[in-house]
Tab-separated table of C-alpha atoms in Angstrom:
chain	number	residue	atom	x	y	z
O	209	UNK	CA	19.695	-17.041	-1.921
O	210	UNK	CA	22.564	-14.484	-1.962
O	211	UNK	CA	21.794	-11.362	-4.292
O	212	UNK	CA	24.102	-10.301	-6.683
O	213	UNK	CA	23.916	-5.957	-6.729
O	214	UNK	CA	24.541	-4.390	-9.522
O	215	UNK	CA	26.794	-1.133	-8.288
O	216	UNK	CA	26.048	0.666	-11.459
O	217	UNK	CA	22.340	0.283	-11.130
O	218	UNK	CA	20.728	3.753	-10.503
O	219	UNK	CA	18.911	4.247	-6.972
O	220	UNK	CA	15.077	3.762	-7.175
O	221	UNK	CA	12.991	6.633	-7.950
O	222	UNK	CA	9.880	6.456	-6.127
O	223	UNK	CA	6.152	7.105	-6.650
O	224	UNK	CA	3.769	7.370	-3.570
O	225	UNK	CA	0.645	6.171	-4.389
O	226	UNK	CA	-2.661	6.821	-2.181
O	227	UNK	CA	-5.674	5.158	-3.006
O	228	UNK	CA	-8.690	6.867	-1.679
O	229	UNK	CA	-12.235	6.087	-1.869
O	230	UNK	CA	-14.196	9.240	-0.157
O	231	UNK	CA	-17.976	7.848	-0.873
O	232	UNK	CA	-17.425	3.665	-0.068
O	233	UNK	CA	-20.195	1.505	-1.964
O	234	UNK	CA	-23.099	0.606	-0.319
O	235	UNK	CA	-21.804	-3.244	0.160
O	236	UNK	CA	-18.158	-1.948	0.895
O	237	UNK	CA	-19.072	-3.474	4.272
O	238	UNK	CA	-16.544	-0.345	6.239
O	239	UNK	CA	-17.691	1.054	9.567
O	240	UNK	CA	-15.365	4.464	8.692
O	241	UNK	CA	-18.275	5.165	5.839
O	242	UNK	CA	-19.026	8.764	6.233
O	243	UNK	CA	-17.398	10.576	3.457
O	244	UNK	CA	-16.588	13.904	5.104
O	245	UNK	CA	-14.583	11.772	7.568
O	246	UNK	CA	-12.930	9.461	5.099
O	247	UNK	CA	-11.906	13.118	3.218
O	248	UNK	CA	-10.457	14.515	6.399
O	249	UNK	CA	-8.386	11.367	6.833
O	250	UNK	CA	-7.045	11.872	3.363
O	251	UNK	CA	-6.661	15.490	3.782
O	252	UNK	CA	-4.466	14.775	6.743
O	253	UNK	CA	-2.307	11.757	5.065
O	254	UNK	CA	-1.820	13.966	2.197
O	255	UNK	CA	-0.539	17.054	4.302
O	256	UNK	CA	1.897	14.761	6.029
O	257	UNK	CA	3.396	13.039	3.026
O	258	UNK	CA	3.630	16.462	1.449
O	259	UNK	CA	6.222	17.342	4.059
O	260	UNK	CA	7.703	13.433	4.418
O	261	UNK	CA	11.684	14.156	4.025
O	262	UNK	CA	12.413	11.323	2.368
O	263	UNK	CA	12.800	10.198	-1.481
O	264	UNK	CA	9.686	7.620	-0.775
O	265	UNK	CA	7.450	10.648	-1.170
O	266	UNK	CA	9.238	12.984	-3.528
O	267	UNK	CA	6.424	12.438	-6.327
O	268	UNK	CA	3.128	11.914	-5.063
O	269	UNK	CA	-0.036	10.261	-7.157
O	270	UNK	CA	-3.696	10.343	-5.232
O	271	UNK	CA	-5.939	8.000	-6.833
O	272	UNK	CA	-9.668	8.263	-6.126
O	273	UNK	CA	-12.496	6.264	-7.213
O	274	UNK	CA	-16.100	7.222	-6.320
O	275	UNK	CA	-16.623	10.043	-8.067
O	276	UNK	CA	-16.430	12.417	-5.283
O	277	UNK	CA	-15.028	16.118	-5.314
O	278	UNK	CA	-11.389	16.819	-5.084
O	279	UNK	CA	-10.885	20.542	-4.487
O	280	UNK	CA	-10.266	20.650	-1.289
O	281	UNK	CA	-7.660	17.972	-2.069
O	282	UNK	CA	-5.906	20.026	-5.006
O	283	UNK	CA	-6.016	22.741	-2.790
O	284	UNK	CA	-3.883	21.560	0.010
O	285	UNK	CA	-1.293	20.357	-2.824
O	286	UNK	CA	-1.529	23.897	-4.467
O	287	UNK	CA	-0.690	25.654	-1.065
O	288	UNK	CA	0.371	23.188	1.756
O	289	UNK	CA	3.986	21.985	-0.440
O	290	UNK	CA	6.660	23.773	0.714
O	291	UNK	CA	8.895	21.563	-0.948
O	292	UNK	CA	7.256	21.577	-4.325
O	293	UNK	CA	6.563	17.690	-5.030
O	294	UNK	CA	5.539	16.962	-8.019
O	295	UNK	CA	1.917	15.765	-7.518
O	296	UNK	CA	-0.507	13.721	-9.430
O	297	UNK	CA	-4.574	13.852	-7.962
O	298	UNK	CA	-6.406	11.682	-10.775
O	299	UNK	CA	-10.395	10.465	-10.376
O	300	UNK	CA	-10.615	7.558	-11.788
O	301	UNK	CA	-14.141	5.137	-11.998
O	302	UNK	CA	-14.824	1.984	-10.709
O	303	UNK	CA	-16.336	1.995	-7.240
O	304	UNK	CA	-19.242	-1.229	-8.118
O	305	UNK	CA	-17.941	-4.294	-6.145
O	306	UNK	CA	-18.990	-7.373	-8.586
O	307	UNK	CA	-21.101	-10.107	-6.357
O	308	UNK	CA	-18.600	-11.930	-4.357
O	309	UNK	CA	-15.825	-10.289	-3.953
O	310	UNK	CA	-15.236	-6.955	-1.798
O	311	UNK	CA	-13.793	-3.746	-2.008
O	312	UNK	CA	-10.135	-5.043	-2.531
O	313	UNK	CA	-11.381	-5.393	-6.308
O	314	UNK	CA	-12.293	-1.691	-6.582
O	315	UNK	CA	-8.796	-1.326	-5.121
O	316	UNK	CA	-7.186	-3.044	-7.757
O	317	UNK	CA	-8.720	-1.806	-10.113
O	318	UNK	CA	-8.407	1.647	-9.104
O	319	UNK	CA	-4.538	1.065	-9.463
O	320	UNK	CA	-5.066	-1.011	-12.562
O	321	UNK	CA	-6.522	2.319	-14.454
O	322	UNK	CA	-4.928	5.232	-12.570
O	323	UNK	CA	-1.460	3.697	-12.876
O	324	UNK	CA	-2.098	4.002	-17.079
O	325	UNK	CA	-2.879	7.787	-16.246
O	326	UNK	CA	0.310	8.744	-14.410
O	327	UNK	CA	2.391	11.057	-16.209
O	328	UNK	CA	4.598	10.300	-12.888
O	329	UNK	CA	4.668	6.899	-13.133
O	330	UNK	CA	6.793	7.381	-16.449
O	331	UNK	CA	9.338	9.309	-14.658
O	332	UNK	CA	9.890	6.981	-11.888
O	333	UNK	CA	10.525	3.132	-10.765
O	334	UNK	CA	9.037	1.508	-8.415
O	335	UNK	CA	5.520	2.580	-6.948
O	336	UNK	CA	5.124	2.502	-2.603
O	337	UNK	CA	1.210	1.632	-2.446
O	338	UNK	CA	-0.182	3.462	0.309
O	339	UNK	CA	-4.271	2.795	1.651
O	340	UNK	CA	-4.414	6.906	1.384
O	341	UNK	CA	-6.163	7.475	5.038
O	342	UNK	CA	-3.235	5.766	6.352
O	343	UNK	CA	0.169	7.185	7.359
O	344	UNK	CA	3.807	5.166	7.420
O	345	UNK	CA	6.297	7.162	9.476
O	346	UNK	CA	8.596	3.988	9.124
O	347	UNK	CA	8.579	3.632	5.593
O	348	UNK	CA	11.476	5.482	4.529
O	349	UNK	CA	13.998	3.600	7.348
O	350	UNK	CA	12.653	0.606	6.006
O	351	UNK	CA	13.003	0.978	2.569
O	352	UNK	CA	16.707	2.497	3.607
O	353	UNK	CA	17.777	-0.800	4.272
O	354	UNK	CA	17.027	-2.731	1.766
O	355	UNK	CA	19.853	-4.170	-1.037
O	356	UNK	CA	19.454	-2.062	-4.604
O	357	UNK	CA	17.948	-3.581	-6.790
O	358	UNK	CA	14.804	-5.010	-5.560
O	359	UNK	CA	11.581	-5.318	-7.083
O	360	UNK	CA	9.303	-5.940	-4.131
O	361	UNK	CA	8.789	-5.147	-0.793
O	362	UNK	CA	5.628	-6.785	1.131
O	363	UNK	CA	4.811	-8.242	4.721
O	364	UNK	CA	3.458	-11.253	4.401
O	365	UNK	CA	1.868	-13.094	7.578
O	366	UNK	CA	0.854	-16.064	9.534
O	367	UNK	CA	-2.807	-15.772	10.718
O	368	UNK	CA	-3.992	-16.294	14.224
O	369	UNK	CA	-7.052	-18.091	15.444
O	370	UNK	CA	-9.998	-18.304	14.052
O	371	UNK	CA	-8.187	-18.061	10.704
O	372	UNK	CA	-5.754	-20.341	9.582
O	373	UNK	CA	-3.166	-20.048	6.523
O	374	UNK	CA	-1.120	-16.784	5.724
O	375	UNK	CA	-1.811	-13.675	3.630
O	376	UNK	CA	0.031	-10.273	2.979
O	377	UNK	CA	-0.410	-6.658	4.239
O	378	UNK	CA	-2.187	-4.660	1.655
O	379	UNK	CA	-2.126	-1.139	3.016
O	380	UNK	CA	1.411	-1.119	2.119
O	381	UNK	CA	3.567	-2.582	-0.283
O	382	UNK	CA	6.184	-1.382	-2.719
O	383	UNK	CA	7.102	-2.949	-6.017
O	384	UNK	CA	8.839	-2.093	-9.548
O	385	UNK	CA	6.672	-0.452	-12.131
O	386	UNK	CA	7.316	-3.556	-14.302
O	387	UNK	CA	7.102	-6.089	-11.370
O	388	UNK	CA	3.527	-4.467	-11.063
O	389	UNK	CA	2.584	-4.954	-14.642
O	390	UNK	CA	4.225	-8.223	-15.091
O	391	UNK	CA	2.135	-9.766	-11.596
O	392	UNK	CA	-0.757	-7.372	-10.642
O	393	UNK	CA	-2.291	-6.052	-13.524
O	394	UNK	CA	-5.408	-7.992	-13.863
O	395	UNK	CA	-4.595	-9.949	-11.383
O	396	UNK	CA	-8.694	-8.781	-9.194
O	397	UNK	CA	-10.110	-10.718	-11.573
O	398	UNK	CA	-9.059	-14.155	-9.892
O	399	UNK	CA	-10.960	-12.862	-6.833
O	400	UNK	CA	-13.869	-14.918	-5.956
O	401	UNK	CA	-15.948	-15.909	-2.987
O	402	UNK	CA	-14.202	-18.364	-1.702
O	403	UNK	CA	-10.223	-18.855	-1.439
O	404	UNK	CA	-9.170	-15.890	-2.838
O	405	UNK	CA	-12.105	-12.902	-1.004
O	406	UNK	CA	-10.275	-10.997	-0.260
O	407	UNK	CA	-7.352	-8.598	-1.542
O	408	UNK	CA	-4.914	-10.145	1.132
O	409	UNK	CA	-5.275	-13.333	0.145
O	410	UNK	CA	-4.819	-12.258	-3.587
O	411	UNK	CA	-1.352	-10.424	-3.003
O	412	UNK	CA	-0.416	-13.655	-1.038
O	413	UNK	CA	-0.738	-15.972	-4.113
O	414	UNK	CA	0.909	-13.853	-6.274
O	415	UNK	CA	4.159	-13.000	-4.678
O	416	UNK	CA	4.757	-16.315	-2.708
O	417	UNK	CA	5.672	-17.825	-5.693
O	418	UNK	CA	8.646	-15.268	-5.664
O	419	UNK	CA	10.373	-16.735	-1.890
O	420	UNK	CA	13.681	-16.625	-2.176
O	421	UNK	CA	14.576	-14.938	-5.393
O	422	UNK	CA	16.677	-11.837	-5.261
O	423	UNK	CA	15.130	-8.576	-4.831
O	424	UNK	CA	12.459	-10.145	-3.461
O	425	UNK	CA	11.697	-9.100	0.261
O	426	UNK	CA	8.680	-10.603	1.347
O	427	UNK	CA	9.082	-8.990	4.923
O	428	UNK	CA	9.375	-5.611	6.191
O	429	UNK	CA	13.082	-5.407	6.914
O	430	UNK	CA	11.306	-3.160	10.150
O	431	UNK	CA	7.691	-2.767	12.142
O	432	UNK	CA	5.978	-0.387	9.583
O	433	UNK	CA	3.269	0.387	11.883
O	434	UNK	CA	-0.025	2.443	10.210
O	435	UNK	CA	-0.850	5.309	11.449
O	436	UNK	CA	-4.893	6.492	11.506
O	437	UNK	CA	-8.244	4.710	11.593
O	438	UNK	CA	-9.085	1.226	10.148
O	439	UNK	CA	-11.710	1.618	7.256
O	440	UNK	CA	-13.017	-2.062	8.292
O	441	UNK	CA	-13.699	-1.124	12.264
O	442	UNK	CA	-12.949	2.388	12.539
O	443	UNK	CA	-10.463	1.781	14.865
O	444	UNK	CA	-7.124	3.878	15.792
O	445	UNK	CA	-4.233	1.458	14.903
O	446	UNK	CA	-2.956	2.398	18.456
O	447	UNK	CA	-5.129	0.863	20.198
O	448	UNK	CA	-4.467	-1.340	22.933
O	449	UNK	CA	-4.778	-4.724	20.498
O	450	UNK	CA	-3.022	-2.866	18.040
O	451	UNK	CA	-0.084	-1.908	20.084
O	452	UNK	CA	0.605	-5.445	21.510
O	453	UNK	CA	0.251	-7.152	18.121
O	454	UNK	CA	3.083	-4.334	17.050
O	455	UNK	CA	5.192	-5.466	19.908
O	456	UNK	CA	4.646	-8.914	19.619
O	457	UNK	CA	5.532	-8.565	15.965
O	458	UNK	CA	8.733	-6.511	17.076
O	459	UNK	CA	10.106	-9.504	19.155
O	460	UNK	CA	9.661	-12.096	16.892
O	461	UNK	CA	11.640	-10.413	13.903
O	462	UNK	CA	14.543	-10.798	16.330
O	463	UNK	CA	13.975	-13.927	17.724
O	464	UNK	CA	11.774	-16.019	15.309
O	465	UNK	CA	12.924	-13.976	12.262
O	466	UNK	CA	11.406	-17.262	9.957
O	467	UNK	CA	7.845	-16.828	11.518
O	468	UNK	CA	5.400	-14.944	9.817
O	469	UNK	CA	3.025	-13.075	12.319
C-alpha cells in the first residue's frame, strides 16, 4: 500500500525511553542478575545516549522498576550532558511477575505507569523504546529513512528451529504516543502461559494486525544491531552467533526482503 505524506505534517519529536530493572525478581529467570552489574550497564547506555547526536535522543526518560537507588544515575545526567537534554529518571513500582507469565509483564507495565508520569512525554510524539542496558548506534540512520508520518517502527521475525511461528524484537521499537495508548496500554494483561509467554509474542499479535497500512513499518528499514550484554544469557551481542545471525539478517533484507528472519 502506497502512503500518502502529508508535507505539512511537523517532523517527529522524539522521546528515548530506557527501561531498567537494577534488582531483577527472584523468578525473572536472567543470568545478568547482579545489580551492581545491571547498574553499570545502565550507567554506560545512559552516558552514551547523553552524547547520541541525533534527534532520537534529544529528550531522554529512564524508567526503573525495583525500587533500587538512582543517584548515581541522576548524577551522570546532572554532570555527564554536555548538550543539556532534557532528562526524565522516574522509579516507578511493579517488579512482582504474576504466575505464568515473565518479566516482559513487569516491562509493560513499567511503561504502562511511567509513560502517565512523563512530563516529556507531553512535549513530544512518538516514544523509541529502548531495553536501557542496551545501546542502538543504528537507530538514528534507521529512523532517517523512514516516510513522515509513521506511527510504528518494529522488527518483526521468522523463528528458527526449535521454535516455529514469528514474533517481534522487543528491545527496540518506536511508536506514536497515541499508537501506544490506542494498542499497548494494557495490552500485559493478555499474557499467559501458553501462546502469548512471552513479551515477543505479545508485540507480535498486536501490530500484525497493522501489515500493510501506512505508517506502519513492521521492519527495520536497516540491521539495528544491540549493543551490550543479553539480560537472558549474559552474553555480548557480538558474539560469534550473534555476529553471523547479524550478517545473515543483512543479506536477506537485500535479497529476500519478504522473509522475516
Amino acid at each position: 500500500m502506497v502512503e500518502t505524506v502529508n508535507p505539512n505534517r511537523a517532523m517527529p519529536c522524539y522521546l528515548l525511553v530506557m527501561t531498567a530493572t537494577i534488582i531483577p525478581a527472584a523468578n525473572a529467570g536472567v543470568k545478568r542478575a547482579d545489580p551492581q552489574l545491571r547498574l553499570e550497564d545502565y550507567k554506560q547506555a545512559l552516558r552514551y545516549w547523553l552524547l547520541y547526536e541525533h534527534p532520537a535522543a534529544e529528550r531522554i526518560l529512564l524508567l526503573e522498576n525495583s525500587g533500587a537507588d538512582l543517584d548515581e544515575l541522576r548524577a551522570i545526567a546532572d554532570r555527564e550532558n554536555p548538550h543539556r537534554k532534557p532528562i526524565e529518571i522516574l522509579s516507578v513500582p511493579g517488579n512482582e511477575i504474576p504466575a505464568g507469565s515473565n518479566y516482559g509483564y513487569t516491562e509493560m507495565q513499567m511503561l504502562d505507569e511511567g509513560l502517565a508520569l512523563s512530563e516529556l512525554r507531553r512535549r513530544t510524539t512518538h516514544m523509541i523504546k529502548v531495553t536501557g542496558r542496551l545501546i542502538f548506534p543504528s537507530i538514528g540512520q534507521a529512523l532517517d529513512r523512514l516516510r513522515i508520518p509513521f506511527d510504528l517502527m518494529v522488527e518483526c521475525r521468522k523463528l528458527g528451529f526449535p521454535r516455529r511461528g514469528f514474533d517481534a524484537f522487543t528491545q527496540l521499537f518506536v511508536c506514536t504516543h497515541n499508537f501506544y495508548d490506542r494498542v499497548f496500554r494494557d495490552s500485559k494483561r493478555e499474557m499467559n502461559s501458553t501462546d502469548v509467554r512471552l513479551l515477543e509474542h505479545l508485540i507480535f499479535r498486536k501490530v500484525i494486525q497493522f501489515k500493510g497500512q501506512p505508517g506502519i513499518y513492521l521492519r527495520f528499514p536497516i540491521n539495528i544491531d544491540p549493543v551490550g550484554y543479553s539480560g537472558f544469557k549474559s552474553r555480548s551481542y557480538n558474539s560469534p552467533g550473534g555476529a553471523i545471525a547479524s550478517a545473515t539478517r543483512a543479506a536477506l533484507r537485500v535479497v529476500a526482503p519478504w522473509y522475516w528472519f
